[in-house]
Amino acid sequence: MHWLTLPEPRKNIAQAFHDLPSAKAWMATQPQAQPMHMLAAICLQIEAIEASTLPPALAVELLNLLRSAAVPAQDAIESRYVRKALPMPEDDERCFDTAQRLWLRLGIAYLRLTPHFGPADKCLPLHRAACAFRMAQYCHFQAAREIPEILDRLLFGVLAQAESNGLLRQALPDPDFRHLGEANIAGHLAWAFMLRLIDPYRLSAAQLTVANRAISRWRELAGFQSLPDDDPKAHSVDLAPLFGAPLPEGVPRWLEVRKVVRKIEQRIEALAAGEAPEALKLGRELSGPACIRLLRQIDASLDAQYPQTSTEIGEIELAFGPNYAYAVLTGELLAPAGALDAGSATTLSHQRVAMFGFDRVSAMPTSVKKLNVPSEKWTLVDGKVLRAQDQEGARRLAPCLIASSHGGQPRLGVMIGLQSLATGALAANLKWYDEQIEAGRLGRAALQDKHTQATPAFLLRDGTHYSLIVPSTAGLRLKIGITLEGSAVSHLVPTEVLERGVDFVRYAVTRQ
């Protein structure tokens, strides 16, 4: 495969062992209670084996031993980097780097050994390489880190070798991942490609876990094909854009997912009929309605054929969170409920100083554009927004509520797909609401503290359909009526959760 050049291992790492007995003895001396130190030591020995002149069969056995020790250690540090606010703290970043590097180097070590085996014996190292590259990819999705191009190429490299040797569907047991049963190379690769296709950066940590679990169960229902299926019921997805160049001859270009889509439809039907997600092997992380929304999103992602991105460029100022979004949309301070009626000049003064830096009513700007709402400058490039590594800004976690007056018209939207790039910059997509929007405040009970800050709410109207966005801490309950102050519609009943972010929830509502 002239199109795939494997990264070279370091040549200056001393081998700590040369056979299985000495490897087991070395493993027994490693700090089992310190997974980070253990993973770092294992990773070094993987590279030492890769650069060694050990017999290929022995090298595979040693890699298998190291892999078995790495799996529980990696599980122990996983929570340190799963969907943390970006940019991550250095210690958490180090955990991610260690985990992804271990799986990447392990996969490369297995792949480098495959040419030394005959066609019948290539299956195990190719299988282990496919699994390792999938795990490395998943680490990037969990940490919301950009996928390096080499990882996509390596997945295609395994696909090419397995296809040419007729090994894609040969099943093997895996003692380190017993829950997968007897798995095959095609299943691991389809799993990796399908996760990539659904744009997992747009998912929350809980959604990603459920999506990964579901796709893992359906992985072997997908099939690789050189040509798209001409059956009207077929559902073939083009993999070439993931390669980033014309696919080399002999590499299957199409992933047929019709059976996977049917499974998604069946799960949605069962959930709508009242089945619990856990009974459908989807886990406990999401409620039934939340699982339905996720499955519909996955289905839609498998339908999308890489739409063209916007070419808009320039700077955009973004205000984050419901409170600042309210200020951008209304040009007003979010005062405590009843404060304006009570004429609490002291409270208003403190709020003006806190948000705008002045307290004179005469100094209050009358135009939304002039409000000094705390915001961050991001750069629009090719349909995404970027924040450079050296640019000031808070740590961010998506999906989160945003607002902007870019273009002169206040807009409300959501930042989605936030990820950290290899350059250290942050990148994300912005989704703006097209509905007519009214910003108001949630009404409060008579006994509720009137001196706490009012709760912002945003009423979205699309013809006769209404939805309401409130902070995630608002505590609304379905079918329980609420009042909305500062809006033309004052009495509403939440009927369904439509969308949930880290700092907001969007409900379908009806007028009461």
Short mmCIF file of C-alpha atoms in Angstrom, two decimals:
data_model
loop_
_atom_site.label_atom_id
_atom_site.label_comp_id
_atom_site.label_asym_id
_atom_site.label_seq_id
_atom_site.Cartn_x
_atom_site.Cartn_y
_atom_site.Cartn_z
CA MET A 1 0.00 0.00 0.00
CA HIS A 2 2.10 2.86 -1.28
CA TRP A 3 -0.60 5.33 -0.17
CA LEU A 4 -0.15 4.45 3.51
CA THR A 5 3.12 5.19 5.27
CA LEU A 6 3.21 3.96 8.85
CA PRO A 7 4.78 6.31 11.43
CA GLU A 8 8.17 5.01 12.49
CA PRO A 9 8.64 3.78 16.07
CA ARG A 10 11.35 5.30 18.19
CA LYS A 11 14.57 3.33 17.96
CA ASN A 12 16.03 4.38 21.31
CA ILE A 13 13.63 2.55 23.67
CA ALA A 14 15.17 -0.33 25.60
CA GLN A 15 13.19 -3.55 25.56
CA ALA A 16 12.25 -4.60 29.09
CA PHE A 17 11.65 -8.22 28.07
CA HIS A 18 12.33 -10.60 25.16
CA ASP A 19 9.90 -13.48 25.70
CA LEU A 20 6.59 -14.23 27.43
CA PRO A 21 8.01 -15.28 30.85
CA SER A 22 10.13 -12.13 31.17
CA ALA A 23 7.20 -10.04 29.90
CA LYS A 24 4.91 -11.44 32.58
CA ALA A 25 7.58 -10.86 35.21
CA TRP A 26 7.96 -7.25 34.04
CA MET A 27 4.19 -6.76 34.07
CA ALA A 28 4.04 -7.93 37.69
CA THR A 29 6.37 -5.08 38.70
CA GLN A 30 4.20 -2.35 37.15
CA PRO A 31 2.15 0.01 39.37
CA GLN A 32 -1.31 -1.55 39.03
CA ALA A 33 -2.86 1.15 41.24
CA GLN A 34 -1.43 3.94 39.07
CA PRO A 35 -3.05 3.46 35.64
CA MET A 36 -1.44 6.51 34.04
CA HIS A 37 2.08 5.35 34.88
CA MET A 38 1.23 1.83 33.82
CA LEU A 39 -0.21 2.91 30.46
CA ALA A 40 2.82 5.10 29.76
CA ALA A 41 5.15 2.17 30.48
CA ILE A 42 3.07 -0.18 28.31
CA CYS A 43 3.07 2.32 25.44
CA LEU A 44 6.87 2.55 25.53
CA GLN A 45 7.17 -1.23 25.36
CA ILE A 46 4.75 -1.38 22.44
CA GLU A 47 7.07 0.93 20.52
CA ALA A 48 10.09 -1.07 21.64
CA ILE A 49 8.52 -4.28 20.28
CA GLU A 50 7.56 -2.51 17.06
CA ALA A 51 11.15 -1.43 16.47
CA SER A 52 12.64 -4.78 17.49
CA THR A 53 13.78 -7.76 15.42
CA LEU A 54 11.75 -10.26 17.44
CA PRO A 55 10.09 -13.08 15.48
CA PRO A 56 6.71 -11.81 14.26
CA ALA A 57 4.69 -14.53 16.02
CA LEU A 58 6.40 -13.74 19.35
CA ALA A 59 5.93 -10.02 18.81
CA VAL A 60 2.17 -10.54 18.34
CA GLU A 61 2.01 -12.61 21.54
CA LEU A 62 3.80 -9.87 23.48
CA LEU A 63 1.51 -7.20 22.06
CA ASN A 64 -1.48 -9.31 23.09
CA LEU A 65 -0.14 -9.49 26.64
CA LEU A 66 0.37 -5.73 26.81
CA ARG A 67 -3.10 -5.15 25.33
CA SER A 68 -4.75 -7.27 28.02
CA ALA A 69 -3.06 -5.20 30.73
CA ALA A 70 -3.89 -1.89 29.02
CA VAL A 71 -7.67 -2.38 28.75
CA PRO A 72 -8.53 -2.10 32.50
CA ALA A 73 -5.96 0.66 32.98
CA GLN A 74 -7.46 2.69 30.15
CA ASP A 75 -10.95 2.18 31.58
CA ALA A 76 -9.70 3.62 34.87
CA ILE A 77 -8.64 6.96 33.33
CA GLU A 78 -11.43 7.34 30.77
CA SER A 79 -13.61 9.60 32.92
CA ARG A 80 -10.78 12.13 33.11
CA TYR A 81 -11.19 13.22 29.49
CA VAL A 82 -14.79 12.44 28.52
CA ARG A 83 -16.46 15.64 27.33
CA LYS A 84 -14.72 18.04 29.68
CA ALA A 85 -15.01 21.78 29.05
CA LEU A 86 -12.47 22.89 26.45
CA PRO A 87 -9.63 23.53 26.50
CA MET A 88 -9.09 20.73 29.00
CA PRO A 89 -6.88 21.16 32.08
CA GLU A 90 -3.37 19.86 31.55
CA ASP A 91 -3.79 16.76 33.73
CA ASP A 92 -6.95 15.69 31.90
CA GLU A 93 -5.30 16.44 28.55
CA ARG A 94 -2.42 14.20 29.55
CA CYS A 95 -4.86 11.35 30.27
CA PHE A 96 -6.38 11.70 26.80
CA ASP A 97 -2.97 11.85 25.13
CA THR A 98 -1.86 8.71 26.93
CA ALA A 99 -4.99 6.74 26.04
CA GLN A 100 -5.17 7.68 22.37
CA ARG A 101 -1.43 7.23 21.86
CA LEU A 102 -1.53 3.78 23.39
CA TRP A 103 -4.29 2.56 21.06
CA LEU A 104 -2.78 4.28 18.03
CA ARG A 105 0.70 2.81 18.55
CA LEU A 106 -0.74 -0.61 19.38
CA GLY A 107 -2.73 -0.66 16.16
CA ILE A 108 0.28 0.46 14.14
CA ALA A 109 2.45 -2.23 15.74
CA TYR A 110 -0.05 -4.95 14.78
CA LEU A 111 -0.45 -3.55 11.26
CA ARG A 112 3.31 -3.41 10.73
CA LEU A 113 3.55 -7.11 11.51
CA THR A 114 0.86 -8.32 9.08
CA PRO A 115 3.11 -8.53 5.96
CA HIS A 116 5.20 -11.14 7.79
CA PHE A 117 2.30 -13.61 7.92
CA GLY A 118 0.63 -15.72 5.27
CA PRO A 119 -2.95 -14.91 4.23
CA ALA A 120 -4.51 -17.31 6.73
CA ASP A 121 -2.49 -15.94 9.67
CA LYS A 122 -3.04 -12.23 8.97
CA CYS A 123 -6.52 -12.25 10.48
CA LEU A 124 -5.55 -11.87 14.15
CA PRO A 125 -3.12 -8.93 13.79
CA LEU A 126 -5.51 -7.20 11.36
CA HIS A 127 -8.42 -7.79 13.75
CA ARG A 128 -6.48 -6.37 16.69
CA ALA A 129 -5.33 -3.41 14.58
CA ALA A 130 -8.93 -2.62 13.55
CA CYS A 131 -10.04 -2.74 17.18
CA ALA A 132 -7.13 -0.56 18.33
CA PHE A 133 -7.72 2.12 15.69
CA ARG A 134 -11.43 2.15 16.55
CA MET A 135 -10.54 2.64 20.21
CA ALA A 136 -8.11 5.45 19.37
CA GLN A 137 -10.81 7.12 17.29
CA TYR A 138 -13.33 6.80 20.11
CA CYS A 139 -10.90 8.46 22.53
CA HIS A 140 -10.91 11.49 20.21
CA PHE A 141 -14.71 11.54 20.13
CA GLN A 142 -14.93 11.25 23.91
CA ALA A 143 -12.47 14.08 24.44
CA ALA A 144 -13.93 16.19 21.59
CA ARG A 145 -10.52 16.27 19.92
CA GLU A 146 -9.99 16.53 16.17
CA ILE A 147 -9.38 13.22 14.37
CA PRO A 148 -5.91 13.21 12.75
CA GLU A 149 -5.83 12.29 9.07
CA ILE A 150 -3.49 9.37 9.75
CA LEU A 151 -6.18 7.62 11.81
CA ASP A 152 -8.66 7.66 8.92
CA ARG A 153 -5.94 6.36 6.58
CA LEU A 154 -5.06 3.56 9.01
CA LEU A 155 -8.68 2.37 9.14
CA PHE A 156 -8.74 2.26 5.35
CA GLY A 157 -5.39 0.47 5.43
CA VAL A 158 -6.88 -2.35 7.52
CA LEU A 159 -9.92 -2.42 5.23
CA ALA A 160 -7.72 -2.76 2.14
CA GLN A 161 -5.62 -5.61 3.57
CA ALA A 162 -8.58 -7.51 5.00
CA GLU A 163 -10.50 -7.19 1.73
CA SER A 164 -7.59 -8.31 -0.44
CA ASN A 165 -7.01 -11.36 1.76
CA GLY A 166 -10.69 -12.29 2.11
CA LEU A 167 -10.64 -11.79 5.88
CA LEU A 168 -13.30 -9.11 6.44
CA ARG A 169 -15.93 -11.52 7.75
CA GLN A 170 -13.73 -14.07 9.53
CA ALA A 171 -14.84 -14.09 13.17
CA LEU A 172 -12.45 -14.25 16.10
CA PRO A 173 -12.98 -14.34 19.87
CA ASP A 174 -11.47 -11.47 21.82
CA PRO A 175 -10.63 -12.23 25.47
CA ASP A 176 -10.17 -8.52 26.24
CA PHE A 177 -13.64 -7.54 24.97
CA ARG A 178 -15.72 -10.61 25.78
CA HIS A 179 -18.99 -8.66 25.56
CA LEU A 180 -18.47 -8.40 21.78
CA GLY A 181 -18.56 -12.17 21.36
CA GLU A 182 -16.89 -13.45 18.20
CA ALA A 183 -16.28 -10.28 16.18
CA ASN A 184 -14.91 -9.76 12.70
CA ILE A 185 -12.80 -7.06 11.09
CA ALA A 186 -15.67 -5.71 8.99
CA GLY A 187 -17.70 -5.16 12.15
CA HIS A 188 -14.98 -3.12 13.88
CA LEU A 189 -14.40 -1.02 10.76
CA ALA A 190 -18.13 -0.46 10.13
CA TRP A 191 -18.50 0.55 13.78
CA ALA A 192 -15.71 3.10 13.43
CA PHE A 193 -16.96 4.50 10.12
CA MET A 194 -20.59 4.77 11.27
CA LEU A 195 -19.57 6.67 14.40
CA ARG A 196 -17.53 8.99 12.21
CA LEU A 197 -20.47 9.52 9.84
CA ILE A 198 -22.93 10.61 12.54
CA ASP A 199 -20.70 13.53 13.58
CA PRO A 200 -20.28 12.45 17.23
CA TYR A 201 -18.87 15.84 18.25
CA ARG A 202 -22.47 17.10 18.18
CA LEU A 203 -23.47 14.58 20.84
CA SER A 204 -23.37 15.00 24.59
CA ALA A 205 -21.36 12.52 26.68
CA ALA A 206 -24.50 10.50 27.46
CA GLN A 207 -25.65 10.53 23.82
CA LEU A 208 -22.21 9.42 22.64
CA THR A 209 -22.24 6.50 25.08
CA VAL A 210 -25.67 5.35 23.90
CA ALA A 211 -24.83 5.84 20.21
CA ASN A 212 -21.58 3.89 20.58
CA ARG A 213 -23.38 1.07 22.39
CA ALA A 214 -26.13 0.85 19.79
CA ILE A 215 -23.77 0.90 16.81
CA SER A 216 -21.56 -1.72 18.47
CA ARG A 217 -24.56 -4.06 18.53
CA TRP A 218 -25.43 -3.37 14.88
CA ARG A 219 -21.88 -3.22 13.52
CA GLU A 220 -22.02 -6.49 11.61
CA LEU A 221 -25.31 -5.58 9.90
CA ALA A 222 -23.42 -3.11 7.71
CA GLY A 223 -21.52 -4.27 4.64
CA PHE A 224 -18.64 -2.94 2.55
CA GLN A 225 -19.16 -2.76 -1.22
CA SER A 226 -17.15 -1.59 -4.21
CA LEU A 227 -20.32 -0.29 -5.90
CA PRO A 228 -23.52 1.10 -4.39
CA ASP A 229 -26.42 -1.33 -4.27
CA ASP A 230 -28.95 -0.69 -7.05
CA ASP A 231 -31.84 -2.10 -4.98
CA PRO A 232 -34.42 0.69 -4.40
CA LYS A 233 -34.40 -0.23 -0.71
CA ALA A 234 -30.62 0.03 -0.44
CA HIS A 235 -28.96 2.65 1.73
CA SER A 236 -25.35 3.01 0.61
CA VAL A 237 -23.09 5.63 2.16
CA ASP A 238 -20.03 6.91 0.29
CA LEU A 239 -16.85 6.57 2.37
CA ALA A 240 -14.53 8.35 -0.09
CA PRO A 241 -14.86 11.80 1.55
CA LEU A 242 -13.47 10.32 4.78
CA PHE A 243 -10.33 9.24 2.93
CA GLY A 244 -9.71 12.79 1.74
CA ALA A 245 -8.57 11.70 -1.73
CA PRO A 246 -9.66 9.26 -4.45
CA LEU A 247 -9.82 5.82 -2.91
CA PRO A 248 -7.09 3.48 -4.12
CA GLU A 249 -8.15 0.62 -6.37
CA GLY A 250 -9.45 -2.39 -4.50
CA VAL A 251 -10.65 -0.50 -1.41
CA PRO A 252 -14.44 -0.81 -0.93
CA ARG A 253 -15.97 2.64 -1.28
CA TRP A 254 -19.53 2.09 -0.09
CA LEU A 255 -20.96 1.14 3.29
CA GLU A 256 -24.42 -0.41 3.01
CA VAL A 257 -26.41 0.46 6.16
CA ARG A 258 -29.98 -0.53 5.20
CA LYS A 259 -30.20 -3.16 7.95
CA VAL A 260 -28.80 -0.71 10.50
CA VAL A 261 -31.40 1.91 9.56
CA ARG A 262 -34.12 -0.71 9.92
CA LYS A 263 -32.85 -1.50 13.44
CA ILE A 264 -33.00 2.22 14.26
CA GLU A 265 -36.59 2.40 13.00
CA GLN A 266 -37.56 -0.66 15.06
CA ARG A 267 -36.04 0.83 18.21
CA ILE A 268 -37.87 4.12 17.67
CA GLU A 269 -41.18 2.26 17.23
CA ALA A 270 -40.57 0.23 20.40
CA LEU A 271 -39.63 3.28 22.45
CA ALA A 272 -42.67 5.18 21.20
CA ALA A 273 -44.80 2.20 22.30
CA GLY A 274 -43.43 2.50 25.83
CA GLU A 275 -40.50 0.08 25.89
CA ALA A 276 -37.71 1.11 28.26
CA PRO A 277 -34.29 1.94 26.72
CA GLU A 278 -32.59 -0.59 29.00
CA ALA A 279 -34.89 -3.37 27.76
CA LEU A 280 -33.83 -2.51 24.21
CA LYS A 281 -30.11 -2.74 25.13
CA LEU A 282 -29.68 1.05 24.88
CA GLY A 283 -28.66 1.52 28.51
CA ARG A 284 -29.83 3.81 31.29
CA GLU A 285 -28.11 7.06 30.32
CA LEU A 286 -31.06 8.54 28.40
CA SER A 287 -34.83 8.53 28.85
CA GLY A 288 -37.11 6.99 26.24
CA PRO A 289 -37.93 10.32 24.52
CA ALA A 290 -34.24 11.30 24.60
CA CYS A 291 -33.32 7.97 22.96
CA ILE A 292 -35.90 8.59 20.25
CA ARG A 293 -34.40 12.01 19.52
CA LEU A 294 -30.91 10.53 19.39
CA LEU A 295 -31.90 7.66 17.10
CA ARG A 296 -33.64 10.05 14.73
CA GLN A 297 -30.50 12.19 14.70
CA ILE A 298 -28.35 9.15 13.87
CA ASP A 299 -30.75 8.14 11.11
CA ALA A 300 -30.66 11.64 9.62
CA SER A 301 -26.85 11.69 9.80
CA LEU A 302 -26.60 8.45 7.83
CA ASP A 303 -28.82 10.05 5.19
CA ALA A 304 -26.73 13.21 4.87
CA GLN A 305 -24.35 13.25 1.93
CA TYR A 306 -21.70 15.70 3.11
CA PRO A 307 -23.55 19.00 2.48
CA GLN A 308 -21.55 21.99 1.31
CA THR A 309 -20.45 24.33 4.05
CA SER A 310 -20.96 28.05 4.25
CA THR A 311 -18.20 30.27 2.87
CA GLU A 312 -18.90 33.18 5.24
CA ILE A 313 -15.76 34.61 6.83
CA GLY A 314 -15.08 37.30 9.40
CA GLU A 315 -15.35 37.86 13.13
CA ILE A 316 -18.43 37.22 15.23
CA GLU A 317 -19.05 38.11 18.87
CA LEU A 318 -20.84 35.41 20.83
CA ALA A 319 -22.56 35.81 24.18
CA PHE A 320 -22.88 32.54 26.08
CA GLY A 321 -25.66 31.31 28.34
CA PRO A 322 -29.34 32.19 28.83
CA ASN A 323 -28.73 35.33 30.94
CA TYR A 324 -26.42 37.03 28.46
CA ALA A 325 -28.58 35.85 25.56
CA TYR A 326 -31.50 37.64 27.19
CA ALA A 327 -29.44 40.84 27.40
CA VAL A 328 -28.44 40.62 23.72
CA LEU A 329 -32.02 40.06 22.55
CA THR A 330 -33.76 42.62 24.77
CA GLY A 331 -31.14 45.28 25.43
CA GLU A 332 -32.15 45.10 29.09
CA LEU A 333 -30.74 43.85 32.34
CA LEU A 334 -32.26 40.72 33.76
CA ALA A 335 -33.54 42.17 37.03
CA PRO A 336 -35.07 40.17 39.88
CA ALA A 337 -38.75 39.49 39.31
CA GLY A 338 -40.77 42.41 40.65
CA ALA A 339 -37.70 44.61 41.02
CA LEU A 340 -38.82 47.06 38.34
CA ASP A 341 -42.26 47.34 39.87
CA ALA A 342 -40.84 47.80 43.36
CA GLY A 343 -38.42 50.46 42.17
CA SER A 344 -35.41 48.84 43.76
CA ALA A 345 -32.78 51.34 42.62
CA THR A 346 -30.05 49.71 44.68
CA THR A 347 -30.58 46.28 43.16
CA LEU A 348 -30.69 47.69 39.65
CA SER A 349 -27.59 49.75 40.25
CA HIS A 350 -25.63 46.72 41.43
CA GLN A 351 -26.74 44.73 38.40
CA ARG A 352 -25.80 47.47 35.97
CA VAL A 353 -22.36 47.78 37.46
CA ALA A 354 -21.90 44.00 37.42
CA MET A 355 -22.85 43.60 33.78
CA PHE A 356 -22.16 46.89 32.06
CA GLY A 357 -19.72 48.75 34.25
CA PHE A 358 -21.96 51.79 34.98
CA ASP A 359 -24.99 52.50 37.16
CA ARG A 360 -26.59 55.69 35.80
CA VAL A 361 -29.92 55.14 34.07
CA SER A 362 -29.04 57.89 31.62
CA ALA A 363 -25.98 55.88 30.59
CA MET A 364 -28.06 52.86 29.64
CA PRO A 365 -27.76 52.29 25.89
CA THR A 366 -31.00 52.04 23.96
CA SER A 367 -29.62 49.97 21.08
CA VAL A 368 -28.88 46.25 21.36
CA LYS A 369 -25.69 46.78 19.36
CA LYS A 370 -24.25 49.09 22.01
CA LEU A 371 -24.79 46.80 24.98
CA ASN A 372 -21.55 45.78 26.61
CA VAL A 373 -22.70 42.22 27.18
CA PRO A 374 -19.75 39.93 28.07
CA SER A 375 -18.88 38.06 24.89
CA GLU A 376 -16.09 36.31 23.03
CA LYS A 377 -14.74 36.95 19.54
CA TRP A 378 -14.70 33.90 17.28
CA THR A 379 -13.74 33.72 13.61
CA LEU A 380 -16.06 32.40 10.90
CA VAL A 381 -14.27 30.09 8.45
CA ASP A 382 -15.88 27.55 6.06
CA GLY A 383 -19.08 27.19 8.01
CA LYS A 384 -17.37 26.86 11.39
CA VAL A 385 -16.36 29.27 14.12
CA LEU A 386 -12.81 29.16 15.46
CA ARG A 387 -11.17 30.50 18.61
CA ALA A 388 -7.39 30.56 18.45
CA GLN A 389 -5.37 28.97 21.23
CA ASP A 390 -3.96 32.32 22.36
CA GLN A 391 -7.33 34.07 22.26
CA GLU A 392 -8.98 34.95 25.55
CA GLY A 393 -12.11 33.08 26.51
CA ALA A 394 -13.65 30.79 29.09
CA ARG A 395 -13.57 27.01 28.91
CA ARG A 396 -16.58 25.87 26.90
CA LEU A 397 -18.77 22.79 26.77
CA ALA A 398 -21.35 22.18 24.05
CA PRO A 399 -24.17 22.12 23.10
CA CYS A 400 -24.70 25.50 24.75
CA LEU A 401 -26.98 28.49 24.21
CA ILE A 402 -25.52 31.51 22.42
CA ALA A 403 -26.67 34.87 21.10
CA SER A 404 -25.14 37.41 18.74
CA SER A 405 -25.91 40.70 17.03
CA HIS A 406 -23.69 39.78 14.07
CA GLY A 407 -25.15 41.43 10.96
CA GLY A 408 -27.10 43.96 13.03
CA GLN A 409 -29.94 41.62 13.98
CA PRO A 410 -29.94 39.87 17.38
CA ARG A 411 -30.06 36.10 16.98
CA LEU A 412 -30.46 33.18 19.33
CA GLY A 413 -28.77 29.87 18.63
CA VAL A 414 -26.80 26.89 19.88
CA MET A 415 -23.11 26.10 19.63
CA ILE A 416 -22.74 22.46 18.63
CA GLY A 417 -19.94 20.11 17.63
CA LEU A 418 -17.32 21.85 19.76
CA GLN A 419 -13.89 20.27 19.39
CA SER A 420 -10.26 21.00 20.06
CA LEU A 421 -8.02 21.11 16.98
CA ALA A 422 -4.45 19.89 16.71
CA THR A 423 -3.33 23.54 16.69
CA GLY A 424 -4.89 24.11 20.11
CA ALA A 425 -7.70 26.20 18.64
CA LEU A 426 -11.36 25.47 19.35
CA ALA A 427 -13.80 24.87 16.49
CA ALA A 428 -17.58 24.54 16.50
CA ASN A 429 -20.73 24.89 14.43
CA LEU A 430 -23.48 27.41 15.10
CA LYS A 431 -27.15 26.58 14.68
CA TRP A 432 -29.41 29.63 14.61
CA TYR A 433 -33.13 29.48 15.35
CA ASP A 434 -35.21 30.71 12.43
CA GLU A 435 -38.44 31.06 14.40
CA GLN A 436 -39.82 34.37 15.66
CA ILE A 437 -38.33 34.83 19.12
CA GLU A 438 -39.60 36.69 22.17
CA ALA A 439 -37.42 36.96 25.26
CA GLY A 440 -39.25 36.97 28.58
CA ARG A 441 -39.02 35.77 32.17
CA LEU A 442 -40.58 32.80 33.90
CA GLY A 443 -43.27 33.81 36.37
CA ARG A 444 -42.71 32.84 39.98
CA ALA A 445 -44.89 31.72 42.84
CA ALA A 446 -46.06 34.28 45.38
CA LEU A 447 -43.86 32.85 48.14
CA GLN A 448 -40.73 32.63 45.98
CA ASP A 449 -37.82 34.94 46.82
CA LYS A 450 -38.28 38.10 44.75
CA HIS A 451 -34.67 39.20 45.21
CA THR A 452 -33.09 36.32 43.36
CA GLN A 453 -32.36 36.82 39.70
CA ALA A 454 -35.27 36.25 37.36
CA THR A 455 -35.17 33.22 35.05
CA PRO A 456 -34.86 34.08 31.35
CA ALA A 457 -37.08 32.30 28.85
CA PHE A 458 -37.28 32.46 25.07
CA LEU A 459 -40.55 31.80 23.27
CA LEU A 460 -40.09 30.55 19.71
CA ARG A 461 -43.05 30.81 17.35
CA ASP A 462 -43.37 29.09 13.99
CA GLY A 463 -46.86 29.77 12.73
CA THR A 464 -49.19 28.12 15.24
CA HIS A 465 -46.39 26.03 16.78
CA TYR A 466 -44.59 27.20 19.91
CA SER A 467 -41.50 26.09 21.79
CA LEU A 468 -39.81 27.49 24.86
CA ILE A 469 -36.12 27.63 25.78
CA VAL A 470 -35.23 27.94 29.48
CA PRO A 471 -32.07 27.38 31.54
CA SER A 472 -31.43 23.73 32.38
CA THR A 473 -31.84 24.67 36.06
CA ALA A 474 -35.36 26.07 35.58
CA GLY A 475 -36.99 22.82 36.69
CA LEU A 476 -40.04 22.87 34.43
CA ARG A 477 -42.29 19.82 34.46
CA LEU A 478 -44.24 18.43 31.56
CA LYS A 479 -48.00 19.04 31.61
CA ILE A 480 -47.61 21.62 34.42
CA GLY A 481 -48.63 25.13 33.35
CA ILE A 482 -46.28 28.11 33.65
CA THR A 483 -46.55 31.87 33.24
CA LEU A 484 -44.29 33.93 31.04
CA GLU A 485 -43.69 37.60 31.77
CA GLY A 486 -42.65 40.12 29.14
CA SER A 487 -44.17 38.17 26.28
CA ALA A 488 -47.39 38.44 24.30
CA VAL A 489 -48.20 34.85 25.32
CA SER A 490 -48.35 34.56 29.09
CA HIS A 491 -49.71 31.08 29.93
CA LEU A 492 -48.05 27.95 28.53
CA VAL A 493 -47.93 24.20 29.15
CA PRO A 494 -44.71 22.25 28.35
CA THR A 495 -45.66 19.05 26.51
CA GLU A 496 -42.38 17.53 25.30
CA VAL A 497 -38.61 17.99 25.51
CA LEU A 498 -37.36 18.84 22.02
CA GLU A 499 -33.71 19.60 22.71
CA ARG A 500 -31.35 19.55 25.66
CA GLY A 501 -27.97 21.26 26.04
CA VAL A 502 -25.52 21.73 28.87
CA ASP A 503 -27.18 24.99 29.96
CA PHE A 504 -30.66 24.95 28.40
CA VAL A 505 -33.70 22.84 27.60
CA ARG A 506 -36.11 23.44 24.74
CA TYR A 507 -39.73 22.35 25.25
CA ALA A 508 -42.67 22.04 22.90
CA VAL A 509 -45.42 24.12 24.53
CA THR A 510 -49.08 24.83 23.99
CA ARG A 511 -51.01 27.96 24.90
CA GLN A 512 -53.17 27.62 27.96
#
